């Protein structure tokens, strides 16, 4: 796991742990399972309420909109996390360590189409591996990165010396 350094206005250096590729992929799988579960439950409930195929706009509104905006809304209103990122203790931050604004989350979300959707995550994986701060294209464009909030404990920390 790589680190990157943040220099504060008071000349204090803070080291952040860049999120590992495995943690990012697992967070994505958790989010995908949540979206898939939502879609299954919604289709079942819409069928139970007798919504016909004639009312396609209802399907699009109930099924498409929440799944389309899932990452944008969760990251914006849940402190840079989605449920998958929260489970893996990951969070989106600006490169200077501050909390990103809506514009940063929006740019990341737009670039997700290129990074993950169109290329099945290939571009995201390559850019994360190449970048020294663990950034995918959306992070580079938004000036953000994904950090791990897991506490790193070594054997020395656990021994009484």
Short mmCIF file of N, CA and C in Angstrom, two decimals:
data_model
loop_
_atom_site.label_atom_id
_atom_site.label_comp_id
_atom_site.label_asym_id
_atom_site.label_seq_id
_atom_site.Cartn_x
_atom_site.Cartn_y
_atom_site.Cartn_z
N UNK A 1 0.85 -1.16 0.00
CA UNK A 1 0.00 0.00 0.00
C UNK A 1 0.90 1.24 0.00
N UNK A 2 0.71 2.11 -0.94
CA UNK A 2 1.52 3.31 -1.06
C UNK A 2 0.95 4.42 -0.18
N UNK A 3 1.79 5.37 0.10
CA UNK A 3 1.40 6.56 0.85
C UNK A 3 1.60 7.78 -0.02
N UNK A 4 0.88 8.83 0.27
CA UNK A 4 1.20 10.11 -0.33
C UNK A 4 1.14 11.16 0.76
N UNK A 5 1.92 12.20 0.58
CA UNK A 5 2.11 13.20 1.61
C UNK A 5 1.27 14.43 1.32
N UNK A 6 0.63 14.95 2.36
CA UNK A 6 -0.14 16.19 2.28
C UNK A 6 0.59 17.21 3.15
N UNK A 7 0.85 18.36 2.59
CA UNK A 7 1.50 19.45 3.33
C UNK A 7 0.42 20.46 3.69
N UNK A 8 0.18 20.66 5.00
CA UNK A 8 -0.86 21.59 5.44
C UNK A 8 -0.32 23.03 5.42
N UNK A 9 -1.20 23.98 5.66
CA UNK A 9 -0.82 25.39 5.69
C UNK A 9 0.13 25.70 6.85
N UNK A 10 0.11 24.86 7.87
CA UNK A 10 0.98 25.05 9.03
C UNK A 10 2.29 24.28 8.89
N UNK A 11 2.61 23.84 7.66
CA UNK A 11 3.82 23.09 7.35
C UNK A 11 3.92 21.78 8.13
N UNK A 12 2.79 21.12 8.29
CA UNK A 12 2.74 19.81 8.92
C UNK A 12 2.51 18.78 7.82
N UNK A 13 3.33 17.75 7.80
CA UNK A 13 3.19 16.70 6.79
C UNK A 13 2.28 15.60 7.32
N UNK A 14 1.29 15.26 6.53
CA UNK A 14 0.36 14.18 6.88
C UNK A 14 0.49 13.11 5.80
N UNK A 15 0.67 11.87 6.22
CA UNK A 15 0.77 10.77 5.28
C UNK A 15 -0.55 10.02 5.23
N UNK A 16 -1.09 9.88 4.04
CA UNK A 16 -2.34 9.14 3.83
C UNK A 16 -2.03 7.84 3.12
N UNK A 17 -2.74 6.79 3.47
CA UNK A 17 -2.59 5.50 2.81
C UNK A 17 -3.49 5.46 1.59
N UNK A 18 -2.90 5.23 0.44
CA UNK A 18 -3.68 5.09 -0.79
C UNK A 18 -4.40 3.75 -0.75
N UNK A 19 -5.65 3.74 -1.16
CA UNK A 19 -6.44 2.51 -1.16
C UNK A 19 -5.84 1.51 -2.13
N UNK A 20 -5.75 0.28 -1.70
CA UNK A 20 -5.21 -0.78 -2.54
C UNK A 20 -6.19 -1.19 -3.62
N UNK A 21 -5.67 -1.76 -4.68
CA UNK A 21 -6.50 -2.17 -5.81
C UNK A 21 -7.51 -3.25 -5.40
N UNK A 22 -7.09 -4.19 -4.57
CA UNK A 22 -7.99 -5.24 -4.11
C UNK A 22 -9.15 -4.70 -3.30
N UNK A 23 -8.86 -3.74 -2.42
CA UNK A 23 -9.92 -3.12 -1.62
C UNK A 23 -10.90 -2.36 -2.50
N UNK A 24 -10.38 -1.68 -3.51
CA UNK A 24 -11.24 -0.92 -4.43
C UNK A 24 -12.16 -1.86 -5.22
N UNK A 25 -11.59 -2.97 -5.68
CA UNK A 25 -12.40 -3.93 -6.46
C UNK A 25 -13.46 -4.56 -5.58
N UNK A 26 -13.10 -4.92 -4.35
CA UNK A 26 -14.08 -5.51 -3.44
C UNK A 26 -15.19 -4.53 -3.08
N UNK A 27 -14.84 -3.26 -2.90
CA UNK A 27 -15.86 -2.23 -2.65
C UNK A 27 -16.80 -2.10 -3.85
N UNK A 28 -16.23 -2.17 -5.07
CA UNK A 28 -17.05 -2.11 -6.28
C UNK A 28 -17.99 -3.31 -6.36
N UNK A 29 -17.52 -4.50 -6.00
CA UNK A 29 -18.36 -5.71 -6.03
C UNK A 29 -19.49 -5.58 -5.02
N UNK A 30 -19.20 -5.05 -3.84
CA UNK A 30 -20.25 -4.87 -2.83
C UNK A 30 -21.31 -3.90 -3.34
N UNK A 31 -20.87 -2.79 -3.94
CA UNK A 31 -21.82 -1.82 -4.50
C UNK A 31 -22.64 -2.45 -5.64
N UNK A 32 -21.99 -3.25 -6.48
CA UNK A 32 -22.70 -3.91 -7.58
C UNK A 32 -23.75 -4.88 -7.05
N UNK A 33 -23.44 -5.59 -5.97
CA UNK A 33 -24.42 -6.51 -5.37
C UNK A 33 -25.61 -5.75 -4.79
N UNK A 34 -25.35 -4.59 -4.20
CA UNK A 34 -26.44 -3.77 -3.66
C UNK A 34 -27.33 -3.27 -4.80
N UNK A 35 -26.73 -2.80 -5.88
CA UNK A 35 -27.51 -2.33 -7.03
C UNK A 35 -28.31 -3.47 -7.64
N UNK A 36 -27.69 -4.64 -7.79
CA UNK A 36 -28.39 -5.81 -8.35
C UNK A 36 -29.55 -6.21 -7.46
N UNK A 37 -29.36 -6.20 -6.14
CA UNK A 37 -30.44 -6.54 -5.21
C UNK A 37 -31.58 -5.54 -5.31
N UNK A 38 -31.25 -4.27 -5.44
CA UNK A 38 -32.27 -3.24 -5.60
C UNK A 38 -33.07 -3.47 -6.89
N UNK A 39 -32.38 -3.79 -7.98
CA UNK A 39 -33.07 -4.03 -9.24
C UNK A 39 -34.01 -5.22 -9.14
N UNK A 40 -33.54 -6.31 -8.53
CA UNK A 40 -34.38 -7.49 -8.38
C UNK A 40 -35.61 -7.19 -7.53
N UNK A 41 -35.42 -6.52 -6.42
CA UNK A 41 -36.53 -6.18 -5.53
C UNK A 41 -37.52 -5.24 -6.23
N UNK A 42 -37.00 -4.28 -6.97
CA UNK A 42 -37.87 -3.32 -7.66
C UNK A 42 -38.70 -4.00 -8.75
N UNK A 43 -38.07 -4.87 -9.52
CA UNK A 43 -38.81 -5.59 -10.58
C UNK A 43 -39.90 -6.45 -9.94
N UNK A 44 -39.57 -7.12 -8.84
CA UNK A 44 -40.55 -7.94 -8.16
C UNK A 44 -41.72 -7.10 -7.64
N UNK A 45 -41.43 -5.96 -7.01
CA UNK A 45 -42.49 -5.12 -6.46
C UNK A 45 -43.32 -4.47 -7.56
N UNK A 46 -42.68 -4.02 -8.64
CA UNK A 46 -43.44 -3.44 -9.75
C UNK A 46 -44.35 -4.48 -10.38
N UNK A 47 -43.86 -5.72 -10.48
CA UNK A 47 -44.70 -6.80 -10.99
C UNK A 47 -45.84 -7.12 -10.05
N UNK A 48 -45.59 -7.06 -8.76
CA UNK A 48 -46.63 -7.36 -7.77
C UNK A 48 -47.72 -6.29 -7.77
N UNK A 49 -47.34 -5.04 -8.05
CA UNK A 49 -48.32 -3.97 -8.10
C UNK A 49 -49.02 -3.88 -9.45
N UNK A 50 -48.65 -4.72 -10.37
CA UNK A 50 -49.33 -4.79 -11.65
C UNK A 50 -48.95 -3.70 -12.64
N UNK A 51 -47.74 -3.18 -12.56
CA UNK A 51 -47.27 -2.18 -13.53
C UNK A 51 -46.98 -2.91 -14.85
N UNK A 52 -47.64 -2.47 -15.91
CA UNK A 52 -47.49 -3.12 -17.21
C UNK A 52 -46.27 -2.60 -17.95
N UNK A 53 -45.95 -3.28 -19.04
CA UNK A 53 -44.86 -2.83 -19.91
C UNK A 53 -45.26 -1.56 -20.65
N UNK A 54 -46.56 -1.24 -20.68
CA UNK A 54 -47.00 -0.02 -21.34
C UNK A 54 -46.51 1.23 -20.61
N UNK A 55 -46.30 1.10 -19.34
CA UNK A 55 -45.84 2.23 -18.54
C UNK A 55 -44.32 2.15 -18.35
N UNK A 56 -43.62 2.25 -19.46
CA UNK A 56 -42.16 2.12 -19.47
C UNK A 56 -41.49 3.21 -18.65
N UNK A 57 -42.08 4.38 -18.64
CA UNK A 57 -41.48 5.49 -17.90
C UNK A 57 -41.38 5.20 -16.41
N UNK A 58 -42.34 4.41 -15.89
CA UNK A 58 -42.29 4.04 -14.48
C UNK A 58 -41.09 3.13 -14.22
N UNK A 59 -40.89 2.15 -15.13
CA UNK A 59 -39.72 1.28 -15.00
C UNK A 59 -38.43 2.07 -15.05
N UNK A 60 -38.34 2.99 -16.00
CA UNK A 60 -37.13 3.79 -16.16
C UNK A 60 -36.89 4.66 -14.93
N UNK A 61 -37.94 5.23 -14.39
CA UNK A 61 -37.81 6.11 -13.24
C UNK A 61 -37.43 5.33 -11.98
N UNK A 62 -38.12 4.22 -11.75
CA UNK A 62 -37.90 3.46 -10.52
C UNK A 62 -36.61 2.64 -10.59
N UNK A 63 -36.31 2.06 -11.76
CA UNK A 63 -35.14 1.20 -11.86
C UNK A 63 -33.89 1.95 -12.32
N UNK A 64 -34.03 2.78 -13.34
CA UNK A 64 -32.86 3.37 -13.96
C UNK A 64 -32.23 4.51 -13.20
N UNK A 65 -33.04 5.43 -12.73
CA UNK A 65 -32.49 6.64 -12.12
C UNK A 65 -31.67 6.37 -10.85
N UNK A 66 -32.18 5.61 -9.88
CA UNK A 66 -31.37 5.36 -8.69
C UNK A 66 -30.08 4.58 -8.98
N UNK A 67 -30.12 3.62 -9.88
CA UNK A 67 -28.91 2.87 -10.19
C UNK A 67 -27.92 3.73 -10.97
N UNK A 68 -28.42 4.63 -11.80
CA UNK A 68 -27.57 5.51 -12.60
C UNK A 68 -26.85 6.53 -11.70
N UNK A 69 -27.55 7.04 -10.70
CA UNK A 69 -27.01 8.09 -9.84
C UNK A 69 -26.47 7.56 -8.51
N UNK A 70 -26.38 6.26 -8.34
CA UNK A 70 -25.99 5.61 -7.08
C UNK A 70 -24.67 6.17 -6.53
N UNK A 71 -23.61 6.11 -7.33
CA UNK A 71 -22.29 6.53 -6.86
C UNK A 71 -22.24 8.03 -6.59
N UNK A 72 -22.85 8.82 -7.45
CA UNK A 72 -22.84 10.28 -7.28
C UNK A 72 -23.54 10.68 -5.98
N UNK A 73 -24.73 10.17 -5.75
CA UNK A 73 -25.47 10.55 -4.54
C UNK A 73 -24.82 10.06 -3.26
N UNK A 74 -24.38 8.80 -3.24
CA UNK A 74 -23.76 8.30 -2.02
C UNK A 74 -22.48 9.05 -1.69
N UNK A 75 -21.61 9.26 -2.69
CA UNK A 75 -20.37 9.97 -2.41
C UNK A 75 -20.63 11.41 -1.98
N UNK A 76 -21.63 12.05 -2.57
CA UNK A 76 -21.93 13.44 -2.23
C UNK A 76 -22.50 13.57 -0.82
N UNK A 77 -23.46 12.72 -0.47
CA UNK A 77 -24.16 12.88 0.79
C UNK A 77 -23.65 11.98 1.92
N UNK A 78 -22.67 11.12 1.64
CA UNK A 78 -22.21 10.17 2.65
C UNK A 78 -20.70 10.31 2.86
N UNK A 79 -20.21 11.55 2.81
CA UNK A 79 -18.82 11.88 3.12
C UNK A 79 -17.81 11.14 2.25
N UNK A 80 -18.07 11.08 0.95
CA UNK A 80 -17.12 10.48 0.02
C UNK A 80 -17.11 8.97 0.02
N UNK A 81 -18.17 8.36 0.48
CA UNK A 81 -18.24 6.90 0.58
C UNK A 81 -19.50 6.38 -0.08
N UNK A 82 -19.44 5.16 -0.54
CA UNK A 82 -20.62 4.38 -0.90
C UNK A 82 -20.70 3.26 0.13
N UNK A 83 -21.76 2.48 0.17
CA UNK A 83 -21.78 1.37 1.13
C UNK A 83 -20.60 0.41 0.97
N UNK A 84 -20.19 0.16 -0.27
CA UNK A 84 -19.03 -0.71 -0.50
C UNK A 84 -17.74 -0.09 0.02
N UNK A 85 -17.55 1.20 -0.23
CA UNK A 85 -16.36 1.89 0.26
C UNK A 85 -16.39 1.95 1.79
N UNK A 86 -17.55 2.16 2.36
CA UNK A 86 -17.67 2.21 3.81
C UNK A 86 -17.33 0.86 4.44
N UNK A 87 -17.78 -0.22 3.83
CA UNK A 87 -17.48 -1.56 4.34
C UNK A 87 -15.98 -1.85 4.28
N UNK A 88 -15.31 -1.32 3.26
CA UNK A 88 -13.87 -1.54 3.11
C UNK A 88 -13.04 -0.43 3.75
N UNK A 89 -13.72 0.51 4.41
CA UNK A 89 -13.07 1.65 5.08
C UNK A 89 -12.24 2.49 4.09
N UNK A 90 -12.87 2.85 2.99
CA UNK A 90 -12.25 3.71 1.98
C UNK A 90 -13.03 5.01 1.91
N UNK A 91 -12.35 6.07 1.46
CA UNK A 91 -13.03 7.37 1.34
C UNK A 91 -12.35 8.20 0.26
N UNK A 92 -13.14 8.99 -0.45
CA UNK A 92 -12.63 9.90 -1.46
C UNK A 92 -12.21 11.20 -0.78
N UNK A 93 -10.98 11.66 -1.08
CA UNK A 93 -10.49 12.93 -0.56
C UNK A 93 -9.81 13.70 -1.68
N UNK A 94 -9.71 15.01 -1.51
CA UNK A 94 -8.93 15.84 -2.42
C UNK A 94 -7.45 15.55 -2.18
N UNK A 95 -6.62 15.87 -3.15
CA UNK A 95 -5.19 15.62 -3.00
C UNK A 95 -4.55 16.45 -1.89
N UNK A 96 -5.19 17.54 -1.51
CA UNK A 96 -4.65 18.34 -0.40
C UNK A 96 -5.21 17.88 0.95
N UNK A 97 -6.00 16.82 0.96
CA UNK A 97 -6.54 16.26 2.20
C UNK A 97 -7.90 16.77 2.59
N UNK A 98 -8.42 17.77 1.88
CA UNK A 98 -9.71 18.34 2.22
C UNK A 98 -10.85 17.49 1.65
N UNK A 99 -12.06 17.83 2.07
CA UNK A 99 -13.24 17.13 1.59
C UNK A 99 -13.61 17.66 0.20
N UNK A 100 -13.83 16.76 -0.76
CA UNK A 100 -14.23 17.21 -2.10
C UNK A 100 -15.62 17.83 -2.09
N UNK A 101 -15.85 18.73 -3.03
CA UNK A 101 -17.16 19.33 -3.21
C UNK A 101 -17.96 18.54 -4.24
N UNK A 102 -19.17 19.01 -4.50
CA UNK A 102 -20.04 18.33 -5.45
C UNK A 102 -19.40 18.26 -6.85
N UNK A 103 -18.70 19.31 -7.25
CA UNK A 103 -18.06 19.34 -8.56
C UNK A 103 -17.05 18.22 -8.73
N UNK A 104 -16.28 17.94 -7.70
CA UNK A 104 -15.29 16.85 -7.76
C UNK A 104 -15.98 15.50 -7.88
N UNK A 105 -17.03 15.31 -7.08
CA UNK A 105 -17.78 14.05 -7.17
C UNK A 105 -18.43 13.89 -8.54
N UNK A 106 -18.92 15.00 -9.09
CA UNK A 106 -19.58 14.97 -10.40
C UNK A 106 -18.59 14.60 -11.49
N UNK A 107 -17.39 15.16 -11.46
CA UNK A 107 -16.37 14.84 -12.46
C UNK A 107 -15.97 13.37 -12.35
N UNK A 108 -15.78 12.87 -11.12
CA UNK A 108 -15.45 11.45 -10.93
C UNK A 108 -16.56 10.57 -11.52
N UNK A 109 -17.81 10.96 -11.26
CA UNK A 109 -18.96 10.19 -11.73
C UNK A 109 -19.04 10.20 -13.25
N UNK A 110 -18.81 11.35 -13.88
CA UNK A 110 -18.82 11.41 -15.34
C UNK A 110 -17.72 10.56 -15.95
N UNK A 111 -16.53 10.62 -15.37
CA UNK A 111 -15.41 9.85 -15.90
C UNK A 111 -15.55 8.36 -15.64
N UNK A 112 -16.46 7.98 -14.72
CA UNK A 112 -16.73 6.56 -14.46
C UNK A 112 -17.21 5.86 -15.73
N UNK A 113 -17.88 6.61 -16.61
CA UNK A 113 -18.36 6.04 -17.87
C UNK A 113 -17.19 5.53 -18.69
N UNK A 114 -16.11 6.32 -18.77
CA UNK A 114 -14.93 5.91 -19.53
C UNK A 114 -14.10 4.90 -18.75
N UNK A 115 -13.85 5.20 -17.47
CA UNK A 115 -12.99 4.36 -16.65
C UNK A 115 -13.51 2.95 -16.45
N UNK A 116 -14.76 2.84 -16.11
CA UNK A 116 -15.29 1.57 -15.64
C UNK A 116 -16.34 0.99 -16.59
N UNK A 117 -17.31 1.79 -16.99
CA UNK A 117 -18.45 1.25 -17.76
C UNK A 117 -18.05 0.78 -19.15
N UNK A 118 -17.44 1.64 -19.93
CA UNK A 118 -17.13 1.30 -21.33
C UNK A 118 -16.02 0.25 -21.42
N UNK A 119 -14.99 0.39 -20.59
CA UNK A 119 -13.83 -0.49 -20.70
C UNK A 119 -13.84 -1.62 -19.68
N UNK A 120 -14.94 -1.84 -19.01
CA UNK A 120 -15.08 -2.89 -17.99
C UNK A 120 -14.03 -2.78 -16.89
N UNK A 121 -13.63 -1.56 -16.58
CA UNK A 121 -12.68 -1.32 -15.51
C UNK A 121 -11.22 -1.43 -15.91
N UNK A 122 -10.94 -1.77 -17.17
CA UNK A 122 -9.55 -1.93 -17.62
C UNK A 122 -8.75 -0.64 -17.53
N UNK A 123 -9.33 0.46 -17.99
CA UNK A 123 -8.64 1.75 -17.95
C UNK A 123 -8.42 2.17 -16.49
N UNK A 124 -9.40 1.93 -15.65
CA UNK A 124 -9.27 2.31 -14.23
C UNK A 124 -8.14 1.52 -13.57
N UNK A 125 -8.07 0.23 -13.82
CA UNK A 125 -7.03 -0.59 -13.20
C UNK A 125 -5.65 -0.15 -13.66
N UNK A 126 -5.49 0.06 -14.96
CA UNK A 126 -4.18 0.48 -15.48
C UNK A 126 -3.78 1.84 -14.92
N UNK A 127 -4.71 2.79 -14.89
CA UNK A 127 -4.37 4.12 -14.39
C UNK A 127 -4.08 4.09 -12.89
N UNK A 128 -4.77 3.25 -12.12
CA UNK A 128 -4.49 3.12 -10.69
C UNK A 128 -3.09 2.55 -10.47
N UNK A 129 -2.73 1.55 -11.26
CA UNK A 129 -1.41 0.93 -11.11
C UNK A 129 -0.29 1.86 -11.55
N UNK A 130 -0.53 2.68 -12.56
CA UNK A 130 0.51 3.58 -13.07
C UNK A 130 0.66 4.81 -12.17
N UNK A 131 -0.44 5.32 -11.66
CA UNK A 131 -0.42 6.55 -10.86
C UNK A 131 0.25 6.30 -9.51
N UNK A 132 1.09 7.23 -9.09
CA UNK A 132 1.76 7.08 -7.79
C UNK A 132 0.83 7.38 -6.62
N UNK A 133 -0.31 8.01 -6.89
CA UNK A 133 -1.28 8.31 -5.84
C UNK A 133 -2.53 7.44 -5.95
N UNK A 134 -2.48 6.38 -6.74
CA UNK A 134 -3.59 5.45 -6.85
C UNK A 134 -4.84 6.06 -7.45
N UNK A 135 -4.68 6.88 -8.48
CA UNK A 135 -5.82 7.58 -9.06
C UNK A 135 -6.25 6.93 -10.38
N UNK A 136 -7.56 6.83 -10.56
CA UNK A 136 -8.08 6.48 -11.87
C UNK A 136 -8.27 7.78 -12.64
N UNK A 137 -8.68 7.70 -13.89
CA UNK A 137 -8.82 8.91 -14.71
C UNK A 137 -9.79 9.92 -14.09
N UNK A 138 -10.87 9.44 -13.52
CA UNK A 138 -11.83 10.33 -12.86
C UNK A 138 -11.21 11.06 -11.68
N UNK A 139 -10.35 10.37 -10.93
CA UNK A 139 -9.67 11.01 -9.81
C UNK A 139 -8.67 12.06 -10.30
N UNK A 140 -7.95 11.75 -11.36
CA UNK A 140 -6.98 12.69 -11.91
C UNK A 140 -7.69 13.96 -12.38
N UNK A 141 -8.81 13.78 -13.08
CA UNK A 141 -9.56 14.93 -13.59
C UNK A 141 -10.17 15.75 -12.46
N UNK A 142 -10.58 15.10 -11.37
CA UNK A 142 -11.23 15.80 -10.26
C UNK A 142 -10.25 16.27 -9.19
N UNK A 143 -9.00 15.83 -9.27
CA UNK A 143 -8.02 16.20 -8.25
C UNK A 143 -8.27 15.49 -6.93
N UNK A 144 -8.75 14.24 -7.01
CA UNK A 144 -9.06 13.46 -5.81
C UNK A 144 -8.29 12.15 -5.84
N UNK A 145 -8.39 11.42 -4.75
CA UNK A 145 -7.88 10.06 -4.68
C UNK A 145 -8.70 9.30 -3.64
N UNK A 146 -8.53 8.01 -3.62
CA UNK A 146 -9.25 7.16 -2.68
C UNK A 146 -8.25 6.70 -1.62
N UNK A 147 -8.55 6.99 -0.36
CA UNK A 147 -7.64 6.60 0.72
C UNK A 147 -8.25 5.49 1.56
N UNK A 148 -7.39 4.78 2.23
CA UNK A 148 -7.81 3.74 3.15
C UNK A 148 -7.77 4.31 4.56
N UNK A 149 -8.84 4.11 5.31
CA UNK A 149 -8.91 4.58 6.69
C UNK A 149 -8.66 3.46 7.68
N UNK A 150 -8.16 2.33 7.19
CA UNK A 150 -7.84 1.22 8.07
C UNK A 150 -6.60 1.57 8.89
N UNK A 151 -6.62 1.20 10.13
CA UNK A 151 -5.47 1.43 10.98
C UNK A 151 -4.42 0.37 10.68
N UNK A 152 -3.22 0.84 10.42
CA UNK A 152 -2.12 -0.08 10.15
C UNK A 152 -1.37 -0.34 11.44
N UNK A 153 -1.36 -1.58 11.85
CA UNK A 153 -0.71 -1.97 13.09
C UNK A 153 0.37 -2.99 12.75
N UNK A 154 1.54 -2.75 13.28
CA UNK A 154 2.63 -3.71 13.07
C UNK A 154 2.80 -4.56 14.31
N UNK A 155 3.61 -5.58 14.21
CA UNK A 155 3.87 -6.46 15.33
C UNK A 155 4.54 -5.67 16.47
N UNK A 156 5.38 -4.72 16.12
CA UNK A 156 6.06 -3.91 17.13
C UNK A 156 5.06 -3.11 17.95
N UNK A 157 3.98 -2.64 17.33
CA UNK A 157 2.97 -1.88 18.06
C UNK A 157 2.21 -2.72 19.06
N UNK A 158 2.14 -4.01 18.83
CA UNK A 158 1.35 -4.87 19.71
C UNK A 158 2.18 -5.49 20.82
N UNK A 159 3.50 -5.40 20.74
CA UNK A 159 4.36 -5.97 21.78
C UNK A 159 4.69 -4.94 22.84
N UNK A 160 4.74 -5.36 24.05
CA UNK A 160 5.16 -4.49 25.14
C UNK A 160 6.68 -4.54 25.23
N UNK A 161 7.28 -3.45 24.88
CA UNK A 161 8.75 -3.42 24.88
C UNK A 161 9.26 -2.54 25.98
#
